[in-house]
Every structure is written in C-alpha cells, then in structure tokens.
JSON list of C-alpha atoms in Angstrom, two decimals:
[
{"chain": "A", "resi": 1, "resn": "MET", "atom": "CA", "xyz": [0.00, 0.00, 0.00]},
{"chain": "A", "resi": 2, "resn": "ILE", "atom": "CA", "xyz": [1.37, 3.38, -0.99]},
{"chain": "A", "resi": 3, "resn": "LYS", "atom": "CA", "xyz": [2.37, 5.75, 1.81]},
{"chain": "A", "resi": 4, "resn": "LYS", "atom": "CA", "xyz": [2.58, 9.50, 1.26]},
{"chain": "A", "resi": 5, "resn": "PHE", "atom": "CA", "xyz": [3.32, 11.95, 4.04]},
{"chain": "A", "resi": 6, "resn": "CYS", "atom": "CA", "xyz": [4.01, 15.69, 3.71]},
{"chain": "A", "resi": 7, "resn": "TYR", "atom": "CA", "xyz": [5.76, 17.96, 6.18]},
{"chain": "A", "resi": 8, "resn": "LYS", "atom": "CA", "xyz": [6.13, 21.72, 6.09]},
{"chain": "A", "resi": 9, "resn": "MET", "atom": "CA", "xyz": [9.53, 23.38, 6.35]},
{"chain": "A", "resi": 10, "resn": "ASP", "atom": "CA", "xyz": [10.37, 26.45, 8.39]},
{"chain": "A", "resi": 11, "resn": "GLN", "atom": "CA", "xyz": [13.21, 28.81, 7.46]},
{"chain": "A", "resi": 12, "resn": "ILE", "atom": "CA", "xyz": [15.76, 26.82, 9.47]},
{"chain": "A", "resi": 13, "resn": "ASN", "atom": "CA", "xyz": [14.79, 23.67, 7.55]},
{"chain": "A", "resi": 14, "resn": "ILE", "atom": "CA", "xyz": [14.95, 25.52, 4.23]},
{"chain": "A", "resi": 15, "resn": "ASP", "atom": "CA", "xyz": [18.45, 26.83, 4.95]},
{"chain": "A", "resi": 16, "resn": "TYR", "atom": "CA", "xyz": [19.59, 23.33, 5.94]},
{"chain": "A", "resi": 17, "resn": "PHE", "atom": "CA", "xyz": [17.96, 21.37, 3.12]},
{"chain": "A", "resi": 18, "resn": "PHE", "atom": "CA", "xyz": [18.66, 24.00, 0.44]},
{"chain": "A", "resi": 19, "resn": "PRO", "atom": "CA", "xyz": [22.16, 25.31, 1.26]},
{"chain": "A", "resi": 20, "resn": "HIS", "atom": "CA", "xyz": [23.42, 28.37, -0.62]},
{"chain": "A", "resi": 21, "resn": "ASN", "atom": "CA", "xyz": [26.14, 26.29, -2.26]},
{"chain": "A", "resi": 22, "resn": "ARG", "atom": "CA", "xyz": [24.89, 23.18, -4.01]},
{"chain": "A", "resi": 23, "resn": "ILE", "atom": "CA", "xyz": [25.10, 19.78, -2.33]},
{"chain": "A", "resi": 24, "resn": "LYS", "atom": "CA", "xyz": [28.45, 18.20, -3.18]},
{"chain": "A", "resi": 25, "resn": "THR", "atom": "CA", "xyz": [29.02, 15.26, -0.81]},
{"chain": "A", "resi": 26, "resn": "LYS", "atom": "CA", "xyz": [27.35, 12.13, 0.45]},
{"chain": "A", "resi": 27, "resn": "ARG", "atom": "CA", "xyz": [27.99, 13.32, 3.99]},
{"chain": "A", "resi": 28, "resn": "GLN", "atom": "CA", "xyz": [25.76, 16.34, 3.33]},
{"chain": "A", "resi": 29, "resn": "LEU", "atom": "CA", "xyz": [23.01, 14.09, 1.98]},
{"chain": "A", "resi": 30, "resn": "LEU", "atom": "CA", "xyz": [23.23, 11.73, 4.94]},
{"chain": "A", "resi": 31, "resn": "LYS", "atom": "CA", "xyz": [22.85, 14.60, 7.38]},
{"chain": "A", "resi": 32, "resn": "ILE", "atom": "CA", "xyz": [19.86, 15.88, 5.40]},
{"chain": "A", "resi": 33, "resn": "LEU", "atom": "CA", "xyz": [18.34, 12.38, 5.44]},
{"chain": "A", "resi": 34, "resn": "LEU", "atom": "CA", "xyz": [18.84, 12.10, 9.20]},
{"chain": "A", "resi": 35, "resn": "GLU", "atom": "CA", "xyz": [17.48, 15.56, 10.02]},
{"chain": "A", "resi": 36, "resn": "THR", "atom": "CA", "xyz": [14.47, 14.91, 7.78]},
{"chain": "A", "resi": 37, "resn": "THR", "atom": "CA", "xyz": [13.84, 11.65, 9.63]},
{"chain": "A", "resi": 38, "resn": "ARG", "atom": "CA", "xyz": [14.02, 13.48, 12.95]},
{"chain": "A", "resi": 39, "resn": "ILE", "atom": "CA", "xyz": [11.34, 15.91, 11.77]},
{"chain": "A", "resi": 40, "resn": "MET", "atom": "CA", "xyz": [9.12, 12.98, 10.79]},
{"chain": "A", "resi": 41, "resn": "LEU", "atom": "CA", "xyz": [9.47, 11.51, 14.27]},
{"chain": "A", "resi": 42, "resn": "ILE", "atom": "CA", "xyz": [8.48, 14.67, 16.13]},
{"chain": "A", "resi": 43, "resn": "SER", "atom": "CA", "xyz": [6.13, 16.49, 13.73]},
{"chain": "A", "resi": 44, "resn": "THR", "atom": "CA", "xyz": [2.63, 15.88, 12.48]},
{"chain": "A", "resi": 45, "resn": "PRO", "atom": "CA", "xyz": [2.22, 15.37, 8.72]},
{"chain": "A", "resi": 46, "resn": "ILE", "atom": "CA", "xyz": [0.14, 17.98, 6.91]},
{"chain": "A", "resi": 47, "resn": "ARG", "atom": "CA", "xyz": [-2.53, 17.35, 4.31]},
{"chain": "A", "resi": 48, "resn": "LEU", "atom": "CA", "xyz": [-1.47, 17.69, 0.70]},
{"chain": "A", "resi": 49, "resn": "GLN", "atom": "CA", "xyz": [-4.18, 20.28, 0.05]},
{"chain": "A", "resi": 50, "resn": "ASP", "atom": "CA", "xyz": [-2.81, 22.45, 2.87]},
{"chain": "A", "resi": 51, "resn": "ILE", "atom": "CA", "xyz": [0.61, 22.89, 1.25]},
{"chain": "A", "resi": 52, "resn": "GLY", "atom": "CA", "xyz": [-0.45, 25.66, -1.12]},
{"chain": "A", "resi": 53, "resn": "GLY", "atom": "CA", "xyz": [2.88, 25.79, -2.94]},
{"chain": "A", "resi": 54, "resn": "LYS", "atom": "CA", "xyz": [4.82, 26.46, 0.27]},
{"chain": "A", "resi": 55, "resn": "PRO", "atom": "CA", "xyz": [8.23, 24.85, 0.97]},
{"chain": "A", "resi": 56, "resn": "HIS", "atom": "CA", "xyz": [7.77, 21.28, 2.15]},
{"chain": "A", "resi": 57, "resn": "PHE", "atom": "CA", "xyz": [9.15, 17.79, 1.92]},
{"chain": "A", "resi": 58, "resn": "LYS", "atom": "CA", "xyz": [7.35, 14.60, 1.16]},
{"chain": "A", "resi": 59, "resn": "VAL", "atom": "CA", "xyz": [8.12, 10.93, 1.76]},
{"chain": "A", "resi": 60, "resn": "ILE", "atom": "CA", "xyz": [6.60, 8.46, -0.71]},
{"chain": "A", "resi": 61, "resn": "ILE", "atom": "CA", "xyz": [6.92, 4.75, -0.04]},
{"chain": "A", "resi": 62, "resn": "ASP", "atom": "CA", "xyz": [5.54, 2.42, -2.68]},
{"chain": "A", "resi": 63, "resn": "LYS", "atom": "CA", "xyz": [7.45, 0.63, -5.41]},
{"chain": "A", "resi": 64, "resn": "MET", "atom": "CA", "xyz": [9.85, 3.52, -5.00]},
{"chain": "A", "resi": 65, "resn": "SER", "atom": "CA", "xyz": [10.94, 4.86, -1.61]},
{"chain": "A", "resi": 66, "resn": "ARG", "atom": "CA", "xyz": [11.98, 8.49, -1.85]},
{"chain": "A", "resi": 67, "resn": "LEU", "atom": "CA", "xyz": [12.13, 11.83, -0.10]},
{"chain": "A", "resi": 68, "resn": "PHE", "atom": "CA", "xyz": [11.18, 14.87, -2.16]},
{"chain": "A", "resi": 69, "resn": "PHE", "atom": "CA", "xyz": [12.15, 18.42, -1.16]},
{"chain": "A", "resi": 70, "resn": "PHE", "atom": "CA", "xyz": [10.33, 21.40, -2.68]},
{"chain": "A", "resi": 71, "resn": "ASN", "atom": "CA", "xyz": [11.26, 25.07, -2.37]},
{"chain": "A", "resi": 72, "resn": "ASN", "atom": "CA", "xyz": [9.96, 27.57, -4.93]},
{"chain": "A", "resi": 73, "resn": "GLN", "atom": "CA", "xyz": [11.49, 26.48, -8.27]},
{"chain": "A", "resi": 74, "resn": "LYS", "atom": "CA", "xyz": [14.16, 24.18, -6.87]},
{"chain": "A", "resi": 75, "resn": "TYR", "atom": "CA", "xyz": [13.38, 20.57, -6.00]},
{"chain": "A", "resi": 76, "resn": "TYR", "atom": "CA", "xyz": [15.40, 17.45, -5.36]},
{"chain": "A", "resi": 77, "resn": "THR", "atom": "CA", "xyz": [14.91, 13.87, -4.30]},
{"chain": "A", "resi": 78, "resn": "ILE", "atom": "CA", "xyz": [16.94, 11.19, -2.54]},
{"chain": "A", "resi": 79, "resn": "TYR", "atom": "CA", "xyz": [16.39, 7.58, -1.61]},
{"chain": "A", "resi": 80, "resn": "PHE", "atom": "CA", "xyz": [14.59, 6.94, 1.70]},
{"chain": "A", "resi": 81, "resn": "PRO", "atom": "CA", "xyz": [16.13, 3.73, 3.10]},
{"chain": "A", "resi": 82, "resn": "PHE", "atom": "CA", "xyz": [14.03, 3.36, 6.25]},
{"chain": "A", "resi": 83, "resn": "THR", "atom": "CA", "xyz": [10.83, 1.55, 7.16]},
{"chain": "A", "resi": 84, "resn": "TYR", "atom": "CA", "xyz": [8.06, 3.99, 8.10]},
{"chain": "A", "resi": 85, "resn": "VAL", "atom": "CA", "xyz": [5.19, 2.57, 10.16]},
{"chain": "A", "resi": 86, "resn": "VAL", "atom": "CA", "xyz": [2.10, 4.30, 11.53]},
{"chain": "A", "resi": 87, "resn": "ASP", "atom": "CA", "xyz": [0.29, 2.39, 14.29]},
{"chain": "A", "resi": 88, "resn": "ASN", "atom": "CA", "xyz": [-2.62, 4.03, 16.12]},
{"chain": "A", "resi": 89, "resn": "GLY", "atom": "CA", "xyz": [-1.33, 7.43, 15.09]},
{"chain": "A", "resi": 90, "resn": "GLU", "atom": "CA", "xyz": [2.18, 6.73, 16.38]},
{"chain": "A", "resi": 91, "resn": "ILE", "atom": "CA", "xyz": [5.08, 6.87, 13.91]},
{"chain": "A", "resi": 92, "resn": "SER", "atom": "CA", "xyz": [8.01, 4.48, 14.18]},
{"chain": "A", "resi": 93, "resn": "ILE", "atom": "CA", "xyz": [10.99, 4.37, 11.84]},
{"chain": "A", "resi": 94, "resn": "SER", "atom": "CA", "xyz": [13.60, 1.65, 11.57]},
{"chain": "A", "resi": 95, "resn": "TYR", "atom": "CA", "xyz": [16.27, 0.31, 9.26]},
{"chain": "A", "resi": 96, "resn": "LYS", "atom": "CA", "xyz": [15.44, -3.16, 7.88]},
{"chain": "A", "resi": 97, "resn": "ASN", "atom": "CA", "xyz": [13.53, -3.76, 11.14]},
{"chain": "A", "resi": 98, "resn": "ILE", "atom": "CA", "xyz": [16.95, -4.25, 12.76]},
{"chain": "A", "resi": 99, "resn": "VAL", "atom": "CA", "xyz": [17.81, -0.81, 14.10]},
{"chain": "A", "resi": 100, "resn": "SER", "atom": "CA", "xyz": [15.17, 1.48, 15.55]},
{"chain": "A", "resi": 101, "resn": "ILE", "atom": "CA", "xyz": [15.69, 5.09, 14.50]},
{"chain": "A", "resi": 102, "resn": "ASP", "atom": "CA", "xyz": [15.07, 7.72, 17.16]},
{"chain": "A", "resi": 103, "resn": "SER", "atom": "CA", "xyz": [16.23, 11.25, 17.85]},
{"chain": "A", "resi": 104, "resn": "LYS", "atom": "CA", "xyz": [19.14, 10.06, 20.00]},
{"chain": "A", "resi": 105, "resn": "ILE", "atom": "CA", "xyz": [20.68, 7.77, 17.39]},
{"chain": "A", "resi": 106, "resn": "ILE", "atom": "CA", "xyz": [20.17, 10.49, 14.75]},
{"chain": "A", "resi": 107, "resn": "SER", "atom": "CA", "xyz": [22.11, 12.96, 16.92]},
{"chain": "A", "resi": 108, "resn": "GLN", "atom": "CA", "xyz": [24.88, 10.41, 17.48]},
{"chain": "A", "resi": 109, "resn": "LEU", "atom": "CA", "xyz": [25.23, 9.69, 13.77]},
{"chain": "A", "resi": 110, "resn": "ILE", "atom": "CA", "xyz": [25.34, 13.38, 12.88]},
{"chain": "A", "resi": 111, "resn": "GLU", "atom": "CA", "xyz": [27.92, 13.93, 15.60]},
{"chain": "A", "resi": 112, "resn": "ILE", "atom": "CA", "xyz": [30.09, 11.20, 14.05]},
{"chain": "A", "resi": 113, "resn": "LEU", "atom": "CA", "xyz": [29.68, 12.68, 10.57]},
{"chain": "A", "resi": 114, "resn": "ASN", "atom": "CA", "xyz": [30.71, 16.09, 11.91]},
{"chain": "A", "resi": 115, "resn": "ASP", "atom": "CA", "xyz": [33.67, 14.74, 13.89]},
{"chain": "A", "resi": 116, "resn": "SER", "atom": "CA", "xyz": [37.04, 15.78, 12.45]},
{"chain": "A", "resi": 117, "resn": "ARG", "atom": "CA", "xyz": [38.27, 12.21, 12.99]},
{"chain": "A", "resi": 118, "resn": "PHE", "atom": "CA", "xyz": [35.85, 11.12, 10.28]},
{"chain": "A", "resi": 119, "resn": "ASP", "atom": "CA", "xyz": [38.25, 12.75, 7.79]},
{"chain": "A", "resi": 120, "resn": "SER", "atom": "CA", "xyz": [41.34, 11.09, 9.21]},
{"chain": "A", "resi": 121, "resn": "GLU", "atom": "CA", "xyz": [43.61, 9.13, 6.90]},
{"chain": "A", "resi": 122, "resn": "HIS", "atom": "CA", "xyz": [44.06, 6.53, 9.65]},
{"chain": "A", "resi": 123, "resn": "SER", "atom": "CA", "xyz": [41.39, 3.87, 10.18]},
{"chain": "A", "resi": 124, "resn": "LEU", "atom": "CA", "xyz": [41.77, 3.76, 13.96]},
{"chain": "A", "resi": 125, "resn": "ASP", "atom": "CA", "xyz": [40.98, 7.47, 14.19]},
{"chain": "A", "resi": 126, "resn": "PHE", "atom": "CA", "xyz": [37.84, 6.88, 12.12]},
{"chain": "A", "resi": 127, "resn": "VAL", "atom": "CA", "xyz": [36.74, 3.99, 14.35]},
{"chain": "A", "resi": 128, "resn": "GLU", "atom": "CA", "xyz": [37.28, 5.81, 17.64]},
{"chain": "A", "resi": 129, "resn": "PRO", "atom": "CA", "xyz": [34.17, 8.05, 17.74]},
{"chain": "A", "resi": 130, "resn": "ILE", "atom": "CA", "xyz": [32.03, 5.04, 16.79]},
{"chain": "A", "resi": 131, "resn": "SER", "atom": "CA", "xyz": [33.53, 2.62, 19.33]},
{"chain": "A", "resi": 132, "resn": "GLU", "atom": "CA", "xyz": [33.10, 5.22, 22.09]},
{"chain": "A", "resi": 133, "resn": "ILE", "atom": "CA", "xyz": [29.31, 4.93, 21.97]},
{"chain": "A", "resi": 134, "resn": "GLU", "atom": "CA", "xyz": [28.51, 1.76, 20.01]},
{"chain": "A", "resi": 135, "resn": "SER", "atom": "CA", "xyz": [27.80, -0.36, 23.09]},
{"chain": "A", "resi": 136, "resn": "GLU", "atom": "CA", "xyz": [24.78, 1.87, 23.79]},
{"chain": "A", "resi": 137, "resn": "TYR", "atom": "CA", "xyz": [23.16, 0.48, 20.62]},
{"chain": "A", "resi": 138, "resn": "ASP", "atom": "CA", "xyz": [23.90, -3.24, 20.98]},
{"chain": "A", "resi": 139, "resn": "TYR", "atom": "CA", "xyz": [26.80, -2.72, 18.57]},
{"chain": "A", "resi": 140, "resn": "LYS", "atom": "CA", "xyz": [24.41, -1.88, 15.72]},
{"chain": "A", "resi": 141, "resn": "LEU", "atom": "CA", "xyz": [25.60, 1.70, 15.25]},
{"chain": "A", "resi": 142, "resn": "TRP", "atom": "CA", "xyz": [28.46, 0.79, 12.92]},
{"chain": "A", "resi": 143, "resn": "PHE", "atom": "CA", "xyz": [26.16, -1.54, 10.98]},
{"chain": "A", "resi": 144, "resn": "LEU", "atom": "CA", "xyz": [23.73, 1.34, 10.40]},
{"chain": "A", "resi": 145, "resn": "LEU", "atom": "CA", "xyz": [26.39, 3.91, 9.52]},
{"chain": "A", "resi": 146, "resn": "LYS", "atom": "CA", "xyz": [28.12, 1.51, 7.14]},
{"chain": "A", "resi": 147, "resn": "GLU", "atom": "CA", "xyz": [24.83, 0.73, 5.39]},
{"chain": "A", "resi": 148, "resn": "LEU", "atom": "CA", "xyz": [24.01, 4.42, 4.99]},
{"chain": "A", "resi": 149, "resn": "LEU", "atom": "CA", "xyz": [27.47, 5.17, 3.61]},
{"chain": "A", "resi": 150, "resn": "LEU", "atom": "CA", "xyz": [27.19, 2.35, 1.06]},
{"chain": "A", "resi": 151, "resn": "ILE", "atom": "CA", "xyz": [23.64, 2.84, -0.21]},
{"chain": "A", "resi": 152, "resn": "GLU", "atom": "CA", "xyz": [22.93, 4.44, -3.57]},
{"chain": "A", "resi": 153, "resn": "ASP", "atom": "CA", "xyz": [21.43, 7.80, -2.63]},
{"chain": "A", "resi": 154, "resn": "GLY", "atom": "CA", "xyz": [19.50, 8.36, -5.88]},
{"chain": "A", "resi": 155, "resn": "TYR", "atom": "CA", "xyz": [20.03, 12.13, -6.01]},
{"chain": "A", "resi": 156, "resn": "VAL", "atom": "CA", "xyz": [18.12, 13.97, -8.75]},
{"chain": "A", "resi": 157, "resn": "ARG", "atom": "CA", "xyz": [17.53, 17.73, -8.71]},
{"chain": "A", "resi": 158, "resn": "PHE", "atom": "CA", "xyz": [15.30, 20.05, -10.72]},
{"chain": "A", "resi": 159, "resn": "ASP", "atom": "CA", "xyz": [16.42, 23.63, -11.14]},
{"chain": "A", "resi": 160, "resn": "ASN", "atom": "CA", "xyz": [14.96, 26.68, -12.83]},
{"chain": "A", "resi": 161, "resn": "ASP", "atom": "CA", "xyz": [18.10, 28.79, -13.26]},
{"chain": "A", "resi": 162, "resn": "LYS", "atom": "CA", "xyz": [17.36, 31.71, -15.56]},
{"chain": "A", "resi": 163, "resn": "GLU", "atom": "CA", "xyz": [20.45, 33.69, -14.55]},
{"chain": "A", "resi": 164, "resn": "SER", "atom": "CA", "xyz": [22.93, 30.96, -15.55]},
{"chain": "A", "resi": 165, "resn": "TYR", "atom": "CA", "xyz": [20.93, 30.21, -18.69]},
{"chain": "A", "resi": 166, "resn": "LEU", "atom": "CA", "xyz": [21.07, 33.85, -19.85]},
{"chain": "A", "resi": 167, "resn": "LYS", "atom": "CA", "xyz": [24.78, 33.97, -19.11]},
{"chain": "A", "resi": 168, "resn": "ALA", "atom": "CA", "xyz": [25.34, 30.83, -21.19]},
{"chain": "A", "resi": 169, "resn": "LYS", "atom": "CA", "xyz": [23.09, 32.19, -23.94]},
{"chain": "A", "resi": 170, "resn": "LYS", "atom": "CA", "xyz": [25.12, 35.40, -24.09]},
{"chain": "A", "resi": 171, "resn": "GLU", "atom": "CA", "xyz": [28.16, 33.21, -24.76]},
{"chain": "A", "resi": 172, "resn": "LYS", "atom": "CA", "xyz": [26.11, 31.24, -27.35]},
{"chain": "A", "resi": 173, "resn": "LYS", "atom": "CA", "xyz": [26.28, 28.14, -25.16]},
{"chain": "A", "resi": 174, "resn": "GLU", "atom": "CA", "xyz": [22.67, 28.05, -23.97]},
{"chain": "A", "resi": 175, "resn": "HIS", "atom": "CA", "xyz": [22.38, 24.31, -24.50]},
{"chain": "A", "resi": 176, "resn": "THR", "atom": "CA", "xyz": [25.14, 23.69, -21.96]},
{"chain": "A", "resi": 177, "resn": "HIS", "atom": "CA", "xyz": [22.94, 25.17, -19.25]},
{"chain": "A", "resi": 178, "resn": "PRO", "atom": "CA", "xyz": [19.19, 24.96, -20.04]},
{"chain": "A", "resi": 179, "resn": "GLU", "atom": "CA", "xyz": [16.97, 27.28, -18.02]},
{"chain": "A", "resi": 180, "resn": "ASN", "atom": "CA", "xyz": [14.94, 24.29, -16.80]},
{"chain": "A", "resi": 181, "resn": "HIS", "atom": "CA", "xyz": [16.92, 21.13, -16.22]},
{"chain": "A", "resi": 182, "resn": "LEU", "atom": "CA", "xyz": [17.49, 18.06, -14.11]},
{"chain": "A", "resi": 183, "resn": "ASP", "atom": "CA", "xyz": [20.85, 17.57, -12.40]},
{"chain": "A", "resi": 184, "resn": "ILE", "atom": "CA", "xyz": [21.69, 13.88, -12.12]},
{"chain": "A", "resi": 185, "resn": "PHE", "atom": "CA", "xyz": [24.23, 13.03, -9.36]},
{"chain": "A", "resi": 186, "resn": "TYR", "atom": "CA", "xyz": [26.10, 15.72, -7.43]},
{"chain": "A", "resi": 187, "resn": "THR", "atom": "CA", "xyz": [29.89, 15.29, -7.50]},
{"chain": "A", "resi": 188, "resn": "ALA", "atom": "CA", "xyz": [31.73, 17.54, -9.97]},
{"chain": "A", "resi": 189, "resn": "GLY", "atom": "CA", "xyz": [33.18, 14.81, -12.19]},
{"chain": "A", "resi": 190, "resn": "ASN", "atom": "CA", "xyz": [29.98, 12.79, -12.25]},
{"chain": "A", "resi": 191, "resn": "THR", "atom": "CA", "xyz": [27.02, 15.17, -12.51]},
{"chain": "A", "resi": 192, "resn": "PHE", "atom": "CA", "xyz": [25.25, 16.02, -15.77]},
{"chain": "A", "resi": 193, "resn": "LYS", "atom": "CA", "xyz": [22.16, 17.92, -16.89]},
{"chain": "A", "resi": 194, "resn": "LEU", "atom": "CA", "xyz": [19.05, 16.90, -18.80]},
{"chain": "A", "resi": 195, "resn": "GLY", "atom": "CA", "xyz": [17.35, 19.93, -20.33]},
{"chain": "A", "resi": 196, "resn": "LEU", "atom": "CA", "xyz": [13.57, 20.36, -20.04]},
{"chain": "A", "resi": 197, "resn": "ASN", "atom": "CA", "xyz": [11.37, 22.43, -22.32]},
{"chain": "A", "resi": 198, "resn": "ASN", "atom": "CA", "xyz": [9.25, 23.79, -19.49]},
{"chain": "A", "resi": 199, "resn": "LEU", "atom": "CA", "xyz": [9.19, 24.49, -15.79]},
{"chain": "A", "resi": 200, "resn": "SER", "atom": "CA", "xyz": [8.48, 21.28, -13.88]},
{"chain": "A", "resi": 201, "resn": "LYS", "atom": "CA", "xyz": [5.66, 21.39, -11.33]},
{"chain": "A", "resi": 202, "resn": "PHE", "atom": "CA", "xyz": [5.79, 19.55, -8.01]},
{"chain": "A", "resi": 203, "resn": "ASP", "atom": "CA", "xyz": [3.65, 16.62, -9.18]},
{"chain": "A", "resi": 204, "resn": "GLU", "atom": "CA", "xyz": [5.48, 16.37, -12.50]},
{"chain": "A", "resi": 205, "resn": "PHE", "atom": "CA", "xyz": [8.81, 16.05, -10.73]},
{"chain": "A", "resi": 206, "resn": "VAL", "atom": "CA", "xyz": [7.45, 13.19, -8.60]},
{"chain": "A", "resi": 207, "resn": "ASP", "atom": "CA", "xyz": [6.03, 11.58, -11.73]},
{"chain": "A", "resi": 208, "resn": "PHE", "atom": "CA", "xyz": [9.49, 11.58, -13.37]},
{"chain": "A", "resi": 209, "resn": "LEU", "atom": "CA", "xyz": [10.64, 9.18, -10.66]},
{"chain": "A", "resi": 210, "resn": "ASP", "atom": "CA", "xyz": [7.45, 7.18, -10.10]},
{"chain": "A", "resi": 211, "resn": "LEU", "atom": "CA", "xyz": [8.00, 3.56, -11.12]},
{"chain": "A", "resi": 212, "resn": "ARG", "atom": "CA", "xyz": [4.26, 2.97, -11.52]},
{"chain": "A", "resi": 213, "resn": "THR", "atom": "CA", "xyz": [3.65, 5.68, -14.12]},
{"chain": "A", "resi": 214, "resn": "ASP", "atom": "CA", "xyz": [4.67, 5.82, -17.78]},
{"chain": "A", "resi": 215, "resn": "CYS", "atom": "CA", "xyz": [8.32, 6.53, -18.52]},
{"chain": "A", "resi": 216, "resn": "LYS", "atom": "CA", "xyz": [9.42, 9.83, -20.03]},
{"chain": "A", "resi": 217, "resn": "TYR", "atom": "CA", "xyz": [11.33, 9.89, -23.32]},
{"chain": "A", "resi": 218, "resn": "LEU", "atom": "CA", "xyz": [14.30, 11.96, -24.48]},
{"chain": "A", "resi": 219, "resn": "LYS", "atom": "CA", "xyz": [12.86, 13.37, -27.72]},
{"chain": "A", "resi": 220, "resn": "ASN", "atom": "CA", "xyz": [16.10, 14.49, -29.35]},
{"chain": "A", "resi": 221, "resn": "TYR", "atom": "CA", "xyz": [18.13, 11.48, -28.28]},
{"chain": "A", "resi": 222, "resn": "ARG", "atom": "CA", "xyz": [19.86, 9.77, -31.22]}
]
C-alpha cells in the first residue's frame, strides 16, 4: 500500500535542506536524510491540500521509496532507506527492522559525521568516535552507519536557473545550461544535466521518478 506523508519546512529547515552552495558530498546528503527523519518523528504530517505551494518535503513509499524536497522552483529527491510505520497514530521508523531510529541515534550519527576524525587518513581514528558509543546500541551503530554510507542515494535535482541560462546564452552556449533542467548526481566529475522544455511542477517532478507511471522519453536522443 502506498504511503505519502508531507511535512512543512520552516526557514531553518529551508536553509539546511537547500544550502546556498549546491550539495556536493554524500555526507551532506546523509545529514539531510537524518534531520528529515528526525522531523518525521516529532512532527505531524500535513494534508497535501494544505501545502499551497509552500516549501515542504514529502516521503513516498511504494514501489519507490523516496524523499522529495520542494522550495519555490528548486526541487530534489533522494532515496529513503528506512521503514516507516504508523500504528494508532504513532510513527516508528527503523532500518530493515533491525535498528530502531530515534532522535538520540540520529544525533549520534550526525555527531560522528561532523567529527574531524571522520576525515582522518588513519582507520583507527575513524573507528574511535564510533567505538566510544557503540555499546549503547547493541553494537548496531556501525552496521547502520556503514549501510548508509554504502547505499545508492539516488540524487536527482530540478532547477529553474534563468540567470545561468542567460549567461550561457550570451556566450552562445545556452544548451550547456538549459533554463529548466534536471541535475543527475552531485559530484563535480559525475554530474550532468538533462534539459527540459518547461518548468516542472511539483507533481510532474514526482512523476518523473514514479516507477508505476509511464516513462518519459528523451525526444532528441539519437
């Protein structure tokens, strides 16, 4: 059965989920995933009809399992790897029904990701902040962190970027930066754009990724 839950974003959420500089690392995405999950645990979902075009994020769990973030004319989506259960109005979230996700474990994981030892070239330095607290979680903390680091994050972003398009057009390179486009992946040597003829609406962006709807075609692909 399909699950769809929407949550509104305040300005703090917007600044965190839509940083001024584009997302460039998996660590950034993991922290966004974790903070989003925290919001789901402590906030009440809002009805779709109450969104009214305001900034929000949405979790959709069906054949696909994704988080969608919407802010004005910038949207993106990532894989949602957790199990989301609602029982008598109470929300519980877990990973593969092995590790229960709560606010405490989210804070611990973010603390590890922010720890300078995470960037160490030496494996023992990397292990230290994990081993310091792992016993509190029946030694499942490393299992969870490892799984999150290894999963395919499925990042796709829609952008309406008129300023960069006009700049490229002035240089007669408008097709290198379409005004409306999808960014696939996020690291500099890996990302690429797919140009769109029109501005994508919220529902259209979700439909691009929906495995139960008809596929889209690249018209000019040879």
